[in-house]
XYZ file of C-alpha atoms in Angstrom:
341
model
C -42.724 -37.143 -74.529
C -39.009 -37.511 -73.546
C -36.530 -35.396 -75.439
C -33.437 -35.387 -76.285
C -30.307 -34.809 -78.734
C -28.112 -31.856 -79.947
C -30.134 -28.774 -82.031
C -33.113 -30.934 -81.690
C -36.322 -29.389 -82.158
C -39.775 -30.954 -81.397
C -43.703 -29.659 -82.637
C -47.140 -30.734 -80.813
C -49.225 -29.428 -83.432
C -52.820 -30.829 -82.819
C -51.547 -32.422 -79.701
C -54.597 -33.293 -77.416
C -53.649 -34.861 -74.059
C -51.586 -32.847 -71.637
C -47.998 -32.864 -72.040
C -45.117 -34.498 -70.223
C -41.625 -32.777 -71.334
C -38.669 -35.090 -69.728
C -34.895 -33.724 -69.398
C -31.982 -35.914 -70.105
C -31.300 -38.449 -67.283
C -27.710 -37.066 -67.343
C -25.730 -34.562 -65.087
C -28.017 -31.356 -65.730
C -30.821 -30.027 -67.612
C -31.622 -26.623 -67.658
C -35.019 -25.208 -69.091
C -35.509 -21.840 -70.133
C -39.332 -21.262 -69.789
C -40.550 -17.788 -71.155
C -44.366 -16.768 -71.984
C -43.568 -18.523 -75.250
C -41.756 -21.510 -75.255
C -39.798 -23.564 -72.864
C -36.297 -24.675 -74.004
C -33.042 -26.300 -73.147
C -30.230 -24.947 -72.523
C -26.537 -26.085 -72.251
C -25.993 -23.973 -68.869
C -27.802 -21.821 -66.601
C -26.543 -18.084 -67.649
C -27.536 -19.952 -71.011
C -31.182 -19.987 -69.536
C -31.287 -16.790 -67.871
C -29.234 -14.798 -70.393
C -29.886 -16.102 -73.946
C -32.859 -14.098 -75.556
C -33.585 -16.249 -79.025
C -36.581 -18.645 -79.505
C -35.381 -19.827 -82.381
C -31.280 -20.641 -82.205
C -29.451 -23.169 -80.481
C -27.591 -24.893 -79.139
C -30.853 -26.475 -77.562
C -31.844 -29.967 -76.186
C -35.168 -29.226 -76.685
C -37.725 -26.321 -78.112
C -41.229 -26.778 -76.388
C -43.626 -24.094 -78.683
C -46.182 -23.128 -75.876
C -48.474 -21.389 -78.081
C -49.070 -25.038 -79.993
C -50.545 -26.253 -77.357
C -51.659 -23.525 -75.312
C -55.013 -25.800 -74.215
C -53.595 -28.028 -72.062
C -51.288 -28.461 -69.061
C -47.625 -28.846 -68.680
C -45.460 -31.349 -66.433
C -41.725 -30.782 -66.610
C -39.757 -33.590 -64.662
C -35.707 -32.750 -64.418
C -35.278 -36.738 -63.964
C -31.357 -37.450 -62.916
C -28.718 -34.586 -61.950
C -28.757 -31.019 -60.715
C -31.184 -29.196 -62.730
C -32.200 -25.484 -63.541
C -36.045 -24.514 -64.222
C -35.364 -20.587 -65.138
C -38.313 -18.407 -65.806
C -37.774 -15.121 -67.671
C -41.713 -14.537 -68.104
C -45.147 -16.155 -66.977
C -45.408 -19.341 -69.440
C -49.057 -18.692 -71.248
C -50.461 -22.176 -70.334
C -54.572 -22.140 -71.821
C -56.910 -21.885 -68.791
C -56.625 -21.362 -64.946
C -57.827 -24.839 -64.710
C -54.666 -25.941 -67.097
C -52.148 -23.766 -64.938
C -53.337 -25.789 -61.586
C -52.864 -28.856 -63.370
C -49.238 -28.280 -64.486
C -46.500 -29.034 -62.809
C -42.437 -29.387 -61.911
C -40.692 -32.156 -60.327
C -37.297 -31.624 -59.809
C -36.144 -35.207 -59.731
C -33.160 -36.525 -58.126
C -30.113 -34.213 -57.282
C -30.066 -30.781 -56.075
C -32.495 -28.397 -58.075
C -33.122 -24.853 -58.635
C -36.167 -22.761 -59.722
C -35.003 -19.228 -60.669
C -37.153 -16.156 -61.228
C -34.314 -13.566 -61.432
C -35.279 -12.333 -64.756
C -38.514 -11.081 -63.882
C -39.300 -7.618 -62.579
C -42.180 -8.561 -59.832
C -43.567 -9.668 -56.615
C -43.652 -13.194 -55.866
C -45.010 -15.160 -53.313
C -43.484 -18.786 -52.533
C -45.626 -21.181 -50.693
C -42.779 -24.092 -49.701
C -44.337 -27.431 -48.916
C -42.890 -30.821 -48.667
C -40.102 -30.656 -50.492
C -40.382 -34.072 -51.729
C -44.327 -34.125 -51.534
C -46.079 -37.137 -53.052
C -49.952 -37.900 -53.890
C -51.985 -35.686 -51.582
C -49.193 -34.535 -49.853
C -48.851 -30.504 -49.963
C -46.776 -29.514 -52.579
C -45.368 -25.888 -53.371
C -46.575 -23.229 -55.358
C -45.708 -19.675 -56.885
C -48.150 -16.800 -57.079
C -47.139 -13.274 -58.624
C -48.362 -10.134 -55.982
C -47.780 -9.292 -52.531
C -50.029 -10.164 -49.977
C -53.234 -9.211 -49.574
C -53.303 -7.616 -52.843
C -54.687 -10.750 -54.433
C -51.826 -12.289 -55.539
C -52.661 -14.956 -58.618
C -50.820 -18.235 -59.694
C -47.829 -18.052 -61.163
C -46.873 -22.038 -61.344
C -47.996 -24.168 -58.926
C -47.403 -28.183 -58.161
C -43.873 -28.015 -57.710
C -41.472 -30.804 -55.889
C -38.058 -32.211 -55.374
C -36.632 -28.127 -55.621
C -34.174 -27.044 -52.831
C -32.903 -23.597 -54.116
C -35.650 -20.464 -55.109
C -34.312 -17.576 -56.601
C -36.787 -14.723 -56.340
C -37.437 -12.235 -58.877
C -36.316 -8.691 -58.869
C -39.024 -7.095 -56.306
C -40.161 -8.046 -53.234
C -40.502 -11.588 -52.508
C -42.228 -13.724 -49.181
C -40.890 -16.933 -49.166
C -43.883 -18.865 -46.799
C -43.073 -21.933 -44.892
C -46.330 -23.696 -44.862
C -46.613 -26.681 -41.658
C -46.322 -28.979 -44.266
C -42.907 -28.057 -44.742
C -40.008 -30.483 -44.384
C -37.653 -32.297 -46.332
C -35.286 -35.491 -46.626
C -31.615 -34.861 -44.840
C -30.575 -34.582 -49.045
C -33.446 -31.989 -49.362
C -32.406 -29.591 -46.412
C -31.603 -27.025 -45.611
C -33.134 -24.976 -48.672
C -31.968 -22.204 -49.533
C -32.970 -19.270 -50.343
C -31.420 -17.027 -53.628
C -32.303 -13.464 -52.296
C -29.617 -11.960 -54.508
C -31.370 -10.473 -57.289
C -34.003 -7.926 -55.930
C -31.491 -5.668 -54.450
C -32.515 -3.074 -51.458
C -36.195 -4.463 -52.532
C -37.826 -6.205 -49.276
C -37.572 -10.106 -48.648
C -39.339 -12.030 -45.975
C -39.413 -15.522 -44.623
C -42.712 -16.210 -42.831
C -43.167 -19.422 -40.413
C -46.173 -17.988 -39.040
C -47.619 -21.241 -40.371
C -45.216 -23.469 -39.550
C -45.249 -24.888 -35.544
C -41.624 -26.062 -35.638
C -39.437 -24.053 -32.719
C -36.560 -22.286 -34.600
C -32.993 -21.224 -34.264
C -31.716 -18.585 -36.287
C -28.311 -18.337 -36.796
C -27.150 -14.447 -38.100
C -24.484 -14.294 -39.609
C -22.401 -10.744 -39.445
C -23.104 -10.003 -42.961
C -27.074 -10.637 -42.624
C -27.128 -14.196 -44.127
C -28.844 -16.706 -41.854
C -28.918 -19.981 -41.510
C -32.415 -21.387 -39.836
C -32.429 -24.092 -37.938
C -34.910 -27.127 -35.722
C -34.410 -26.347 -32.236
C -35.136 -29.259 -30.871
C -33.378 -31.477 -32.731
C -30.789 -28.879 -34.800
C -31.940 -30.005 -38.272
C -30.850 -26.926 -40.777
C -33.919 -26.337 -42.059
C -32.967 -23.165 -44.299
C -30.088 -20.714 -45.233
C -30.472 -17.475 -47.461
C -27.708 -16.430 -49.788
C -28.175 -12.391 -47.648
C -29.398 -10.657 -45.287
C -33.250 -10.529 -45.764
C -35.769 -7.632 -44.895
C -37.380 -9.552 -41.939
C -38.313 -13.031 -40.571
C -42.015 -13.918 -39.135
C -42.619 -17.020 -36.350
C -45.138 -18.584 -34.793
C -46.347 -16.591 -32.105
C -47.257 -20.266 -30.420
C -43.299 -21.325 -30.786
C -40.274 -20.566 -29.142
C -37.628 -18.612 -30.962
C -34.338 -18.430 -30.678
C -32.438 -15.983 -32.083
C -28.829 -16.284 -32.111
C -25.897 -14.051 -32.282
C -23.144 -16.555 -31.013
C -21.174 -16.306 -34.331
C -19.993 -12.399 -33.873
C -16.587 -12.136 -33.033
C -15.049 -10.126 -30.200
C -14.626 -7.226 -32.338
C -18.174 -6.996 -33.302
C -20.268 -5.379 -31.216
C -24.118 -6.234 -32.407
C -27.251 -3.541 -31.232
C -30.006 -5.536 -30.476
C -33.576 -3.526 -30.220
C -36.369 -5.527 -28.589
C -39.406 -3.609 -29.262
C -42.621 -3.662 -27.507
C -44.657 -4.813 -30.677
C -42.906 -8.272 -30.905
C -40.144 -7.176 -33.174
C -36.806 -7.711 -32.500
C -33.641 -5.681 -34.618
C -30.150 -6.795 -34.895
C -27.902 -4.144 -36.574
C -24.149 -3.832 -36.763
C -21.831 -1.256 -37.481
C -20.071 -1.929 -40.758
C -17.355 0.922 -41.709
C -19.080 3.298 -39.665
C -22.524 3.169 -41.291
C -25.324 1.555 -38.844
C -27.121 -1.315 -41.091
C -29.590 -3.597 -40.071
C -29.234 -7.239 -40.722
C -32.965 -8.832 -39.981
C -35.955 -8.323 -38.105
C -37.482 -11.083 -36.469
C -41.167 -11.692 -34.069
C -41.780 -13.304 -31.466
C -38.040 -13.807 -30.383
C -38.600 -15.632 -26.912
C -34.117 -16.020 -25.975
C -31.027 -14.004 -27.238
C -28.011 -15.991 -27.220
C -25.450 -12.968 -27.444
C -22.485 -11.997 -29.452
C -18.902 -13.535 -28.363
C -17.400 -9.816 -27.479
C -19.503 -6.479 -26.346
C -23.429 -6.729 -26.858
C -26.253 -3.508 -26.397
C -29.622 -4.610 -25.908
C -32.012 -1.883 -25.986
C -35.462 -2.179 -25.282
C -37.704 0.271 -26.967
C -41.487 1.218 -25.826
C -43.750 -0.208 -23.585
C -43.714 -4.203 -22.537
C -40.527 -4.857 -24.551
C -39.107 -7.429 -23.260
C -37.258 -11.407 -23.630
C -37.250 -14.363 -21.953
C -34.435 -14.952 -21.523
C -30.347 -14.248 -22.455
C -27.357 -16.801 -22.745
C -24.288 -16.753 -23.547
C -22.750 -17.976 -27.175
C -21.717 -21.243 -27.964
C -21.113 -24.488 -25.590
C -18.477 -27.284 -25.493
C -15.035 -27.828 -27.243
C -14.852 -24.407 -28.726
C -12.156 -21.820 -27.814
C -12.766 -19.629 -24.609
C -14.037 -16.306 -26.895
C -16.671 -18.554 -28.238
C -18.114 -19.614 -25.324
C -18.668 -16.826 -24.097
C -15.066 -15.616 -22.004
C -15.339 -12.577 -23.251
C -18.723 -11.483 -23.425
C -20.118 -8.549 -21.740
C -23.810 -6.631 -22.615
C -24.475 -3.224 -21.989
C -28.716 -2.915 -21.244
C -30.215 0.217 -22.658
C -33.742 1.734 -21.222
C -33.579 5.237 -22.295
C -36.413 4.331 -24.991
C -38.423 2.075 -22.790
C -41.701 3.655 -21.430
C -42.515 1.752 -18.734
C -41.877 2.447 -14.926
């Protein structure tokens, strides 16, 4: 049931199919969904920020509790549009939650859980996934603490916003996108010092990560450079395939940034930088197989026994000035934690 006009406000009293809830096919539509009722908004601190279930201005006012049997599809048709949760949306039974669903529609599209105070787990399919074709899906919990659905069945989305714990955004093989589609990013902004993962350990594609010197990283396809994903800060730590090769690189530090890299013997690999004289660490990542190093001074330190990489090269390649590729480089090699002879 499509829906539109100013201070609109529409009822499904005794409704008994499932129901469809269409935005404007205009420039952006932005739905405010709480436990309640789902709503539209005229902007998206409008979504997040506006408390009221029963004041405009509103596009739409969706009463969940009217209808609270069956499932819910909400399609954001034309434009750049906002799906912003501030609670779970109370949708009848389990089997009524699998069946709902969000489809994004054209333009570039956000889901945002920033208002929530929880653990989320993202499962990121095909971004534009059709009939049979995995999709994505939300659950609330960490893992292995038997995490449940939060809202699953959800397409043609390019930005998630976590909520205000810890959040594991999963990259399922499935995942990929249209060049429009990618990269995705990632909203990490909201949960504070709280922990935030990326985990390809499902996912067979060989990656590049850039690091920024502020944390933020942009991920890419190595064999074919595709950005595949970018977060909006540093995050907690980054998972691969142990069957891939990684490639973690630190080519964008300047000369007068001297990064500590600490290859451990469990598979982990540190990057930290000094930042006004405080020691912070900007991302952990497995299974890191070559370290492309920093433009200026680099430590490597290898830590316990059978820490080790494949291999190191220097940053950057090709028209670029002399400091980025590599002129200036030099690497200091630590050992005083390794174990081995």
């Amino acid at each position: 049931a499509p829906l539109s006009g100013d201070e609109s406000r529409a009822r499904f009293a005794g409704v008994l199919a499932d129901v469809e809830l269409n935005g404007q096919d205009g420039p952006h539509d932005y739905f405010r969904i709480s436990a309640e009722s789902i709503r539209g908004k005229q902007s998206p601190e409008d979504a997040r920020n506006d408390t009221r279930e029963d004041v405009g201005p509103v596009s739409h006012f969706f009463p969940l509790e009217e209808v609270s049997s069956q499932s819910v599809a909400l399609n954001g048709l034309g434009g750049d549009d906002w799906f912003v949760f501030v609670a779970q949306p109370q949708i009848g039974s389990a089997e009524k939650l699998s069946g709902s669903e969000i489809d994004g529609g054209a333009g570039s599209n956000h889901i945002d859980l920033t208002q929530i105070q929880d653990d989320f787990i993202f499962e990121i399919g095909k971004i534009d996934a059709g009939d049979g074709e995995t999709e994505t899906t939300i659950q609330r919990g960490k893992p292995g603490n038997n995490p449940t659905i939060f809202f699953p069945n959800i397409t043609n989305v390019q930005t998630f916003a976590g909520g205000q714990k810890a959040n594991v955004y999963k990259f399922l093989q499935a995942f990929e996108g249209s060049p429009n589609d990618l990269p995705v990013t990632i909203d990490n902004t909201a949960n504070g010092e709280h922990n935030n993962e990326l985990d390809f350990s499902q996912n067979s594609t060989h990656l590049k990560l850039d690091v920024a010197s502020d944390g933020r990283l942009l991920i890419r396809n190595s064999s074919d450079d595709t950005s595949l994903v970018r977060t909006q800060r540093r995050v907690n730590r980054v998972i691969t395939n142990a069957n891939t090769a990684t490639v973690l690189n630190l080519g964008g530090f300047t000369t007068d940034q001297t990064p500590i890299t600490e290859i451990r013997g469990d598979g982990e690999t540190t990057v930290k930088l000094d930042v006004n004289g405080n020691l912070v660490t900007l991302v952990n990542v497995s299974n890191v197989s070559t370290l492309v190093l920093g433009q200026g001074a680099n430590i490597v330190r290898f830590i316990g026994n059978d820490a080790r990489v494949n291999a190191l090269a220097l940053p950057g390649s090709g028209d670029r000035s002399n400091e980025a590729n590599g002129e200036s480089t030099s690497i200091e090699f630590d050992y005083s934690q390794f174990n081995a002879a």
